[in-house]
């Protein structure tokens, strides 16, 4: 999702188009809203004022977390299009007008949920990559090598297949892709929020771009490392795509050759296509061995971006040497 950033420096007490709080509602015993205004009496001394400010900040963080947790529950039950600030306030026992001090509009709340989801997905991928690199180093120190499945570094569907897939770069690539799949299956509603149907009436601001890019940036870094270590073996691009490939390279990874960047963009789209088909049920009664199918598929994507040698008989491949 992408859109121009909306510059709002101040918010009206009641945002345009938002649900109208009644003003007569009282908390029903859930969350006690904390005042964003000044307390009636100020503690004496800088330390006391600092402690009071810290307490207010912690209370605000706690209430913000409660609001977002309830919003996620509503996403799971109703979907993003029906997310309602009034309903969130009612369920947590907060007057609607108080909730607007935390999220001035539904779009502000959606943006926070989207950023949280992208960051959680990115963190899962980054942790999987770190874990694989650590295990790889431990295997090297123990002289275990990467020749077979007994070290547990690679899934069985790769460990028993073409040895070309058992390389450090492919192992990292597959580990990150598996983490994307596992997170999506564990958090289907949050995944649907970021990779499902667009929310009617909502345009994501530029604040979502950085979090949304974390997995892509990680995969690009893996390809860079693969190029530095061994070079990349990729299919040459047809002349009709040369200009488009150069444009993509300039935008995505200017330090990589266009012949590498174009298949990387395709691999990114195919990764999330595979995940989305599984999360949204399109593989039901089609693919049964989904874990093995997924691992093999993303390993083939690794080959498409040059991380392994091309299949025998593919023909026409060229090598992008290490820089």
Short mmCIF file of N, CA, C and O in Angstrom, two decimals, residues 117-134 171-183 209-222:
data_model
loop_
_atom_site.label_atom_id
_atom_site.label_comp_id
_atom_site.label_asym_id
_atom_site.label_seq_id
_atom_site.Cartn_x
_atom_site.Cartn_y
_atom_site.Cartn_z
N UNK A 117 1.90 -4.63 12.05
CA UNK A 117 1.91 -5.91 11.34
C UNK A 117 3.15 -6.03 10.46
O UNK A 117 3.83 -7.07 10.46
N UNK A 118 3.45 -4.99 9.70
CA UNK A 118 4.66 -5.03 8.87
C UNK A 118 5.92 -5.22 9.72
O UNK A 118 6.83 -5.97 9.36
N UNK A 119 5.98 -4.52 10.85
CA UNK A 119 7.16 -4.64 11.71
C UNK A 119 7.27 -6.03 12.33
O UNK A 119 8.38 -6.57 12.46
N UNK A 120 6.15 -6.60 12.72
CA UNK A 120 6.18 -7.95 13.28
C UNK A 120 6.63 -8.95 12.22
O UNK A 120 7.44 -9.86 12.51
N UNK A 121 6.13 -8.81 11.00
CA UNK A 121 6.55 -9.69 9.92
C UNK A 121 8.04 -9.51 9.63
O UNK A 121 8.78 -10.49 9.47
N UNK A 122 8.48 -8.26 9.54
CA UNK A 122 9.89 -8.00 9.29
C UNK A 122 10.78 -8.56 10.39
O UNK A 122 11.84 -9.15 10.11
N UNK A 123 10.37 -8.40 11.64
CA UNK A 123 11.16 -8.91 12.76
C UNK A 123 11.26 -10.43 12.70
O UNK A 123 12.31 -11.00 13.01
N UNK A 124 10.17 -11.10 12.31
CA UNK A 124 10.20 -12.56 12.20
C UNK A 124 11.21 -13.00 11.13
O UNK A 124 11.98 -13.96 11.34
N UNK A 125 11.22 -12.32 9.99
CA UNK A 125 12.17 -12.65 8.94
C UNK A 125 13.60 -12.39 9.36
O UNK A 125 14.50 -13.21 9.11
N UNK A 126 13.84 -11.27 10.02
CA UNK A 126 15.19 -10.92 10.45
C UNK A 126 15.71 -11.89 11.50
O UNK A 126 16.89 -12.27 11.49
N UNK A 127 14.84 -12.31 12.41
CA UNK A 127 15.25 -13.27 13.43
C UNK A 127 15.57 -14.62 12.79
O UNK A 127 16.54 -15.29 13.19
N UNK A 128 14.79 -15.05 11.82
CA UNK A 128 15.06 -16.31 11.12
C UNK A 128 16.41 -16.25 10.41
O UNK A 128 17.17 -17.23 10.41
N UNK A 129 16.72 -15.11 9.81
CA UNK A 129 18.00 -14.95 9.13
C UNK A 129 19.15 -15.02 10.13
O UNK A 129 20.15 -15.72 9.91
N UNK A 130 19.03 -14.30 11.25
CA UNK A 130 20.08 -14.33 12.26
C UNK A 130 20.29 -15.74 12.80
O UNK A 130 21.42 -16.19 13.00
N UNK A 131 19.19 -16.44 13.03
CA UNK A 131 19.28 -17.80 13.56
C UNK A 131 20.01 -18.71 12.58
O UNK A 131 20.87 -19.51 12.98
N UNK A 132 19.69 -18.61 11.29
CA UNK A 132 20.35 -19.46 10.31
C UNK A 132 21.84 -19.15 10.25
O UNK A 132 22.68 -20.06 10.21
N UNK A 133 22.20 -17.86 10.23
CA UNK A 133 23.61 -17.48 10.16
C UNK A 133 24.36 -18.00 11.38
O UNK A 133 25.50 -18.48 11.28
N UNK A 134 23.74 -17.92 12.57
CA UNK A 134 24.38 -18.43 13.78
C UNK A 134 24.60 -19.93 13.70
O UNK A 134 25.69 -20.43 14.02
N UNK A 171 20.19 -21.01 1.94
CA UNK A 171 19.69 -21.32 3.27
C UNK A 171 19.09 -20.10 3.95
O UNK A 171 18.03 -20.17 4.58
N UNK A 172 19.75 -18.96 3.83
CA UNK A 172 19.22 -17.73 4.41
C UNK A 172 17.92 -17.33 3.72
O UNK A 172 16.93 -16.95 4.37
N UNK A 173 17.90 -17.39 2.40
CA UNK A 173 16.71 -17.03 1.62
C UNK A 173 15.52 -17.89 2.05
O UNK A 173 14.43 -17.37 2.33
N UNK A 174 15.73 -19.19 2.12
CA UNK A 174 14.63 -20.10 2.48
C UNK A 174 14.20 -19.86 3.92
O UNK A 174 12.99 -19.88 4.23
N UNK A 175 15.14 -19.61 4.82
CA UNK A 175 14.78 -19.37 6.22
C UNK A 175 13.89 -18.14 6.35
O UNK A 175 12.90 -18.15 7.09
N UNK A 176 14.23 -17.07 5.63
CA UNK A 176 13.42 -15.85 5.69
C UNK A 176 12.04 -16.11 5.11
O UNK A 176 11.01 -15.72 5.69
N UNK A 177 11.98 -16.79 3.97
CA UNK A 177 10.68 -17.07 3.34
C UNK A 177 9.81 -17.94 4.23
O UNK A 177 8.59 -17.74 4.34
N UNK A 178 10.41 -18.94 4.87
CA UNK A 178 9.65 -19.78 5.78
C UNK A 178 9.11 -18.97 6.95
O UNK A 178 7.97 -19.20 7.41
N UNK A 179 9.89 -18.03 7.45
CA UNK A 179 9.42 -17.19 8.55
C UNK A 179 8.24 -16.34 8.12
O UNK A 179 7.29 -16.13 8.90
N UNK A 180 8.25 -15.84 6.88
CA UNK A 180 7.11 -15.08 6.36
C UNK A 180 5.86 -15.95 6.36
O UNK A 180 4.78 -15.54 6.84
N UNK A 181 5.99 -17.16 5.85
CA UNK A 181 4.84 -18.08 5.80
C UNK A 181 4.32 -18.41 7.21
O UNK A 181 3.11 -18.38 7.46
N UNK A 182 5.23 -18.74 8.12
CA UNK A 182 4.82 -19.13 9.46
C UNK A 182 4.13 -17.98 10.19
O UNK A 182 3.13 -18.18 10.88
N UNK A 183 4.66 -16.75 10.02
CA UNK A 183 4.01 -15.60 10.66
C UNK A 183 2.62 -15.38 10.08
O UNK A 183 1.67 -15.13 10.82
N UNK A 209 5.76 2.79 4.54
CA UNK A 209 6.68 2.29 3.51
C UNK A 209 7.88 1.59 4.12
O UNK A 209 8.27 0.49 3.70
N UNK A 210 8.52 2.21 5.11
CA UNK A 210 9.69 1.62 5.73
C UNK A 210 9.41 0.26 6.34
O UNK A 210 10.09 -0.73 6.01
N UNK A 211 8.40 0.15 7.22
CA UNK A 211 8.07 -1.17 7.76
C UNK A 211 7.70 -2.19 6.69
O UNK A 211 8.07 -3.37 6.78
N UNK A 212 7.00 -1.75 5.65
CA UNK A 212 6.60 -2.68 4.58
C UNK A 212 7.79 -3.20 3.80
O UNK A 212 7.70 -4.26 3.17
N UNK A 213 8.90 -2.49 3.84
CA UNK A 213 10.07 -2.85 3.04
C UNK A 213 11.04 -3.79 3.74
O UNK A 213 12.02 -4.23 3.12
N UNK A 214 10.80 -4.12 4.99
CA UNK A 214 11.81 -4.84 5.75
C UNK A 214 12.15 -6.21 5.15
O UNK A 214 13.33 -6.58 5.05
N UNK A 215 11.16 -6.97 4.74
CA UNK A 215 11.43 -8.28 4.15
C UNK A 215 12.13 -8.11 2.80
O UNK A 215 13.11 -8.83 2.51
N UNK A 216 11.67 -7.19 1.98
CA UNK A 216 12.31 -6.97 0.69
C UNK A 216 13.76 -6.56 0.86
O UNK A 216 14.65 -7.05 0.15
N UNK A 217 14.02 -5.65 1.79
CA UNK A 217 15.40 -5.20 2.04
C UNK A 217 16.26 -6.37 2.48
O UNK A 217 17.42 -6.51 2.04
N UNK A 218 15.73 -7.22 3.31
CA UNK A 218 16.48 -8.38 3.79
C UNK A 218 16.83 -9.33 2.64
O UNK A 218 17.97 -9.82 2.53
N UNK A 219 15.87 -9.61 1.77
CA UNK A 219 16.12 -10.49 0.64
C UNK A 219 17.14 -9.88 -0.32
O UNK A 219 18.00 -10.58 -0.87
N UNK A 220 17.07 -8.57 -0.53
CA UNK A 220 18.06 -7.90 -1.37
C UNK A 220 19.45 -8.04 -0.76
O UNK A 220 20.44 -8.30 -1.47
N UNK A 221 19.55 -7.89 0.55
CA UNK A 221 20.86 -8.03 1.21
C UNK A 221 21.42 -9.45 1.03
O UNK A 221 22.63 -9.63 0.86
N UNK A 222 20.53 -10.45 1.07
CA UNK A 222 20.98 -11.83 0.87
C UNK A 222 21.52 -12.01 -0.55
O UNK A 222 22.55 -12.66 -0.76
#
